[in-house]
Short mmCIF file of C-alpha atoms in Angstrom, two decimals:
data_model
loop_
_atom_site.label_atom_id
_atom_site.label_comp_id
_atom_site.label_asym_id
_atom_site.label_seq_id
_atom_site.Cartn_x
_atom_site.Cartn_y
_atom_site.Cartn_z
CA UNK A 795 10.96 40.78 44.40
CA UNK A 796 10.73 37.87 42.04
CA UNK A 797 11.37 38.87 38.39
CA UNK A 798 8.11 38.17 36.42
CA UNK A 799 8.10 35.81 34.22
CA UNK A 800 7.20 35.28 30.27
CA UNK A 801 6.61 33.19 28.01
CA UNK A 802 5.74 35.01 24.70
CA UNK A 803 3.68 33.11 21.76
CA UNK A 804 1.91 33.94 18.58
CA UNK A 805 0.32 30.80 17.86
CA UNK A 806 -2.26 30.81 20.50
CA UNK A 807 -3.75 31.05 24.16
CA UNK A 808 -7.13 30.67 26.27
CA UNK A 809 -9.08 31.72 29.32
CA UNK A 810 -12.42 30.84 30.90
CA UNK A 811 -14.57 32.26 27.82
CA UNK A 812 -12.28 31.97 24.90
CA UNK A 813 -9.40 30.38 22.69
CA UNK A 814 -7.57 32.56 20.60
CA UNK A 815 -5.33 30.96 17.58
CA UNK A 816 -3.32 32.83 15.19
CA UNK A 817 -4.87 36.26 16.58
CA UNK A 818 -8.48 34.97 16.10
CA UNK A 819 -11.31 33.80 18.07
CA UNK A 820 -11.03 30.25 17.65
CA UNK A 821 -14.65 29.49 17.95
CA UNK A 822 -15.91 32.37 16.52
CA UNK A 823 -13.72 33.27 13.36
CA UNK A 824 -12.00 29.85 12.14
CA UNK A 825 -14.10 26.66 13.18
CA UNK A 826 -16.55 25.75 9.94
CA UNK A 827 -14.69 28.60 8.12
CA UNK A 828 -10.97 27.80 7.84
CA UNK A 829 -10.14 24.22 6.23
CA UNK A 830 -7.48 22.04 8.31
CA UNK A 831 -4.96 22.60 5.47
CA UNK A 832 -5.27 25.95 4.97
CA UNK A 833 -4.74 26.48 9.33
CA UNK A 834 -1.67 24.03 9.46
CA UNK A 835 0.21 26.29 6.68
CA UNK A 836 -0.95 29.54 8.76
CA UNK A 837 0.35 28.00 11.72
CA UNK A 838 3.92 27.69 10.68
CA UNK A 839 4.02 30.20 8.21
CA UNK A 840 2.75 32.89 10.21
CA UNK A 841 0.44 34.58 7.27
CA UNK A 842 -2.69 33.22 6.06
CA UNK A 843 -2.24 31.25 2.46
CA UNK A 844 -4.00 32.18 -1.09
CA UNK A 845 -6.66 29.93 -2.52
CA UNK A 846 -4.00 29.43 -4.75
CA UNK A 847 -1.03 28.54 -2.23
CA UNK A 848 -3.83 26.54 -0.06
CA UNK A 849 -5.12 24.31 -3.12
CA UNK A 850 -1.22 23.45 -3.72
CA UNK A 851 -0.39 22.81 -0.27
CA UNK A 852 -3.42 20.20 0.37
CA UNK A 853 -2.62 18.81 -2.86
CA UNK A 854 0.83 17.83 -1.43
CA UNK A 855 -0.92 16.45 1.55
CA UNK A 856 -3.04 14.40 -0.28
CA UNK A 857 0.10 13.25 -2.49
CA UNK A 858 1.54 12.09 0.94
CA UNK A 859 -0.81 10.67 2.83
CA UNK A 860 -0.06 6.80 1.97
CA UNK A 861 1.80 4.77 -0.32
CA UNK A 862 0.87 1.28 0.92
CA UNK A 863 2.57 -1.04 3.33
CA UNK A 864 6.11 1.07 3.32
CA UNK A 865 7.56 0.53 6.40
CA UNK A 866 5.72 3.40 8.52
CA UNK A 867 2.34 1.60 7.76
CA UNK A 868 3.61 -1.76 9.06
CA UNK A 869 5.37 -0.44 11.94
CA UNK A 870 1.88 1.08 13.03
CA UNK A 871 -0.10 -2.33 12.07
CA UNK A 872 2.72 -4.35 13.67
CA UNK A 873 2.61 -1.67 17.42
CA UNK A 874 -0.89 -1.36 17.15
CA UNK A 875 -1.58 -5.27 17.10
CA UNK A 876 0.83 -5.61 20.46
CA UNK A 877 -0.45 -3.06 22.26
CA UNK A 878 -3.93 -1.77 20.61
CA UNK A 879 -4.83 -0.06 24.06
CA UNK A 880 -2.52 2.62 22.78
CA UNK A 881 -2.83 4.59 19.72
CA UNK A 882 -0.70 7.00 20.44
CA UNK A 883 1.97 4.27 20.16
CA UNK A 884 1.17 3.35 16.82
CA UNK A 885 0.62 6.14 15.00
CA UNK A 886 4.44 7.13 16.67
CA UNK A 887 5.74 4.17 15.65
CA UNK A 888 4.56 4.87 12.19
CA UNK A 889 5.87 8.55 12.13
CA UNK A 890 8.98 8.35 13.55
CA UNK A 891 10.07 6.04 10.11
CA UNK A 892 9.54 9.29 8.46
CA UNK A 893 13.08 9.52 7.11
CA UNK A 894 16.32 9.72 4.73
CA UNK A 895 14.19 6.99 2.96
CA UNK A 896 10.59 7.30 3.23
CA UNK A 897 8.75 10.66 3.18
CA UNK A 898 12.12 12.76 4.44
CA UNK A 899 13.09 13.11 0.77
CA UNK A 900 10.33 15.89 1.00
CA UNK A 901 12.85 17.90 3.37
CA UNK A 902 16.24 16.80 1.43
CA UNK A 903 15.00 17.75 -2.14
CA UNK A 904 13.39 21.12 -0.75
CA UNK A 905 17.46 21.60 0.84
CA UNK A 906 18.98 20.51 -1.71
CA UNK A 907 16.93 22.77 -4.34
CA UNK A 908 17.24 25.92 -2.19
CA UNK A 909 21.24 25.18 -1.74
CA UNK A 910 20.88 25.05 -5.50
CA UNK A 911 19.58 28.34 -5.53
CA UNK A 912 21.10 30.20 -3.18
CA UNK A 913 24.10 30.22 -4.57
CA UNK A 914 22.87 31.74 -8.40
CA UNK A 915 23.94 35.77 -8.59
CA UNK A 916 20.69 35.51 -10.61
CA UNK A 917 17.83 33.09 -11.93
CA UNK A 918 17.74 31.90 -15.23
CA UNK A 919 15.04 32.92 -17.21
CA UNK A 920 15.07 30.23 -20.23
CA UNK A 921 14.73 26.36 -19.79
CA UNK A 922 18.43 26.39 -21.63
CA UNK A 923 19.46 28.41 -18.59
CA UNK A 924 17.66 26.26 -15.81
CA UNK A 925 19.13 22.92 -17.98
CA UNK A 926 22.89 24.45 -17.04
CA UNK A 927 22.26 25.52 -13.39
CA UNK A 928 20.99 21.71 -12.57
CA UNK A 929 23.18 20.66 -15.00
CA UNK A 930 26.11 21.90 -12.63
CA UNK A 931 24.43 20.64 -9.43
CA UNK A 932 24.09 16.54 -10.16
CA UNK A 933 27.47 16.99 -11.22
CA UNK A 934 28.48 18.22 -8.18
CA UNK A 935 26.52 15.60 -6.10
CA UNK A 936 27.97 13.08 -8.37
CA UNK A 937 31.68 14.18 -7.66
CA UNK A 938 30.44 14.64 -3.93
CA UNK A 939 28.96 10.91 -4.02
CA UNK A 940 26.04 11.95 -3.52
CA UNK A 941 22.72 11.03 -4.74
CA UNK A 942 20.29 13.87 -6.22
CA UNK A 943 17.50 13.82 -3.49
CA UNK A 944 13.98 13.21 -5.31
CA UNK A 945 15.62 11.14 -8.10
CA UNK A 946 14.19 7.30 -8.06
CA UNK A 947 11.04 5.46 -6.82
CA UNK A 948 11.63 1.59 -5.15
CA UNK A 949 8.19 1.28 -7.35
CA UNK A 950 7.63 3.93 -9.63
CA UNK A 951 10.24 2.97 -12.38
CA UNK A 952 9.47 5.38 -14.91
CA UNK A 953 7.40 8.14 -13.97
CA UNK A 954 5.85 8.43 -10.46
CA UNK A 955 1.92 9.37 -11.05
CA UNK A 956 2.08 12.58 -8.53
CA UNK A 957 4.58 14.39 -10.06
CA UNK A 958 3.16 16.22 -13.66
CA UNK A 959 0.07 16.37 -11.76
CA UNK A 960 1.44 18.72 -8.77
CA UNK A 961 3.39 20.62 -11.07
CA UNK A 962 0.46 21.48 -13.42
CA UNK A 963 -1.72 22.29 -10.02
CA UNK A 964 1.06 24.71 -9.61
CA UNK A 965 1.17 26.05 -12.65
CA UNK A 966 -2.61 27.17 -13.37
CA UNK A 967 -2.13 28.79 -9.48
CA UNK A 968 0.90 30.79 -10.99
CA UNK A 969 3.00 28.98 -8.23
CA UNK A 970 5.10 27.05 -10.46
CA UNK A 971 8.66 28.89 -8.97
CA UNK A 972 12.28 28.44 -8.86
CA UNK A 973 12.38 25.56 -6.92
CA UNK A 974 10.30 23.40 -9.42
CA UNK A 975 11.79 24.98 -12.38
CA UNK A 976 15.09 23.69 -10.78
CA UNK A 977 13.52 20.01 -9.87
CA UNK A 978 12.32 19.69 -13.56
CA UNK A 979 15.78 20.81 -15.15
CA UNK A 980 16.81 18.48 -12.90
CA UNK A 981 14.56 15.45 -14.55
CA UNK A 982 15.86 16.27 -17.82
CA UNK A 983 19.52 16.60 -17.58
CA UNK A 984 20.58 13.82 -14.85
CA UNK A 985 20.38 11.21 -17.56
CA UNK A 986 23.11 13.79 -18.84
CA UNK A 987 25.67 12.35 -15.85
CA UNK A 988 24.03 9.10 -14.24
CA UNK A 989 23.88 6.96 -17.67
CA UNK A 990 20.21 6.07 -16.37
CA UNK A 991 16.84 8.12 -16.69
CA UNK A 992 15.51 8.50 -12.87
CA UNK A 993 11.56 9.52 -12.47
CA UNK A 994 11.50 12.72 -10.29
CA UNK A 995 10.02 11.43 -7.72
CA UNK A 996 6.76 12.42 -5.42
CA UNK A 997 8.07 12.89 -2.22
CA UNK A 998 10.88 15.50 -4.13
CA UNK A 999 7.97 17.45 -5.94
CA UNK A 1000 6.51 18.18 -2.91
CA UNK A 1001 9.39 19.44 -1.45
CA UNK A 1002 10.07 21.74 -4.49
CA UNK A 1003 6.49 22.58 -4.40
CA UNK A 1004 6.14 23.39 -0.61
CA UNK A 1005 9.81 25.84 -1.25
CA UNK A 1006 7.82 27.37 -3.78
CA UNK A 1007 5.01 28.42 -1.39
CA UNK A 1008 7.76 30.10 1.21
CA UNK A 1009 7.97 27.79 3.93
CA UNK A 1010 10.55 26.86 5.46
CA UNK A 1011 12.64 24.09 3.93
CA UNK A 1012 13.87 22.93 7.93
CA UNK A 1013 10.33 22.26 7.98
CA UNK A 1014 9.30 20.64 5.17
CA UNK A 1015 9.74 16.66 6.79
CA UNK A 1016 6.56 17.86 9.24
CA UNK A 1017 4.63 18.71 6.44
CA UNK A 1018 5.31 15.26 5.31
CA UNK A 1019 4.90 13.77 8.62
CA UNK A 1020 1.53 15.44 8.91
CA UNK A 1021 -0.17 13.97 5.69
CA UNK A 1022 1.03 10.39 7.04
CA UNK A 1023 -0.18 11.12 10.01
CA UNK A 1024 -4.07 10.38 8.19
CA UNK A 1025 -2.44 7.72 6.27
CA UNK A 1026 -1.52 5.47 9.20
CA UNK A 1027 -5.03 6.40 11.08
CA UNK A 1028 -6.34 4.86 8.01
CA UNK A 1029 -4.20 2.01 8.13
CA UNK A 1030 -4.96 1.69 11.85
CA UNK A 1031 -8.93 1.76 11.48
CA UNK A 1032 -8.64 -1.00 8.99
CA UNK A 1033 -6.20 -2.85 10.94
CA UNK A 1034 -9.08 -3.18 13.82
CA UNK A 1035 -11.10 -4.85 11.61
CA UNK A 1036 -8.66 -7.22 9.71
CA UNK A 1037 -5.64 -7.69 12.28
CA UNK A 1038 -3.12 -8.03 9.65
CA UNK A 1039 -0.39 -7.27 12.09
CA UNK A 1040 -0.83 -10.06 13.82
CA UNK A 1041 -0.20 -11.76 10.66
CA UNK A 1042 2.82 -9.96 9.81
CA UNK A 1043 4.22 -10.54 13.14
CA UNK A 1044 3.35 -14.46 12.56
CA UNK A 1045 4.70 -14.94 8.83
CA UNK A 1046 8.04 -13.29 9.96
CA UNK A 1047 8.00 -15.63 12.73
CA UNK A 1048 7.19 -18.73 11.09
CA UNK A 1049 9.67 -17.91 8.47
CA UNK A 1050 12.27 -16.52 10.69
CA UNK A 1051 15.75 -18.12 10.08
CA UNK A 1052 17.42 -18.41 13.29
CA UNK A 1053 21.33 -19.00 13.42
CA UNK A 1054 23.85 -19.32 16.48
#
């Protein structure tokens, strides 16, 4: 006899009559009544979120969502305008330059915080105390030659806009935890050992943030992923009226230097 097999899952299932998701009844118990934020942090964190937790969490979303033509946006414009039968392929193209240097600094600051932390015997309880513990870690990252992950903005010289504003959401929600107590120790002392004042940047508060909330840090660069995700469909609606990537292609082309 042919052992039976199984394929167990939590997240969710369906037969002729219903869907189930997350233990509900899709239809009945979450459409019009669960917001999309609040179901894609039940999803992976396995527990439904606060109002608290869920007004943080979309506020990171929206924080992510675009930042103009980075390189994700254009790779979508450029894909979409060479093969605009296939949106799929654009919005990929788009997501898969989620990384080290756009948007994954959401994932390396939330690591890099939580290394930070795991290795304290205890937290510190005063801002003195917090100034000492990040102290130690860009020091280390500097003898490591490393950078500090969520230090710097290619545009946001001073102070990136997002930043105080996610950490006071957190704050009035009571969410304001370790990890961004560590980011912002971080913002004051790294002049300290770089010579140069670094904004802390947007992508790195909502990695901090998002740690705060419980969620995996391994995770943290889908999060990201997921509020560029509407981004680029934004980017690829108004490319279908405008076909700027068409025009990007052409300007690179026209101004291409070629050498043998």
């Amino acid at each position: 006899m042919a052992e039976e097999l199984s394929f167990p899952t939590g997240i969710g299932t369906s037969d002729a009559d219903q869907i189930r998701l997350l233990g509900q009844d899709l239809a009945a118990d979450l459409m019009g009544k669960v917001g999309f934020g609040e179901l894609a942090f039940w999803l992976v964190a396995g527990r439904r979120p606060t109002p608290g937790e869920t007004r943080v969490f979309e506020a990171v979303l929206v924080a992510l969502a675009d930042h103009g033509f980075t390189p994700t946006a254009i790779a979508a414009r450029v894909t979409y305008a060479s093969a605009p039968e296939a949106l799929q392929g654009a919005l990929a193209a788009g997501l898969l330059g989620g990384g080290s240097r756009f948007l994954g600094v959401t994932e390396d600051c939330g690591r890099f915080l939580a290394g930070v932390l795991q290795g304290l015997s205890a937290l510190p309880v005063s801002d003195g105390e917090w100034d000492q513990v990040a102290l130690a870690a860009v020091r280390d990252q500097r003898a490591a030659g490393k950078f500090v992950p969520g230090l710097g903005h290619p545009v946001h010289k001073v102070r990136d806009p997002r930043t105080p504003v996610l950490i006071a959401i957190a704050a009035e929600e009571g969410l304001r935890g370790p990890h961004l107590r560590l980011f912002e120790a971080i913002g004051r002392v790294h002049p300290e050992v770089l010579g140069r004042t670094l904004p802390l940047n947007g992508a790195g508060v909502c990695g901090a943030a998002l740690a705060d909330l419980g969620l995996p840090v391994e995770m943290l660069r889908g999060f990201a992923l997921l509020a560029r995700a509407a981004g680029l469909l934004g980017h690829l609606a108004e490319e279908r009226r405008t076909n700027l990537g068409l025009e990007i292609y052409r300007t690179v082309d026209r101004n291409a230097k070629y050498t043998s």
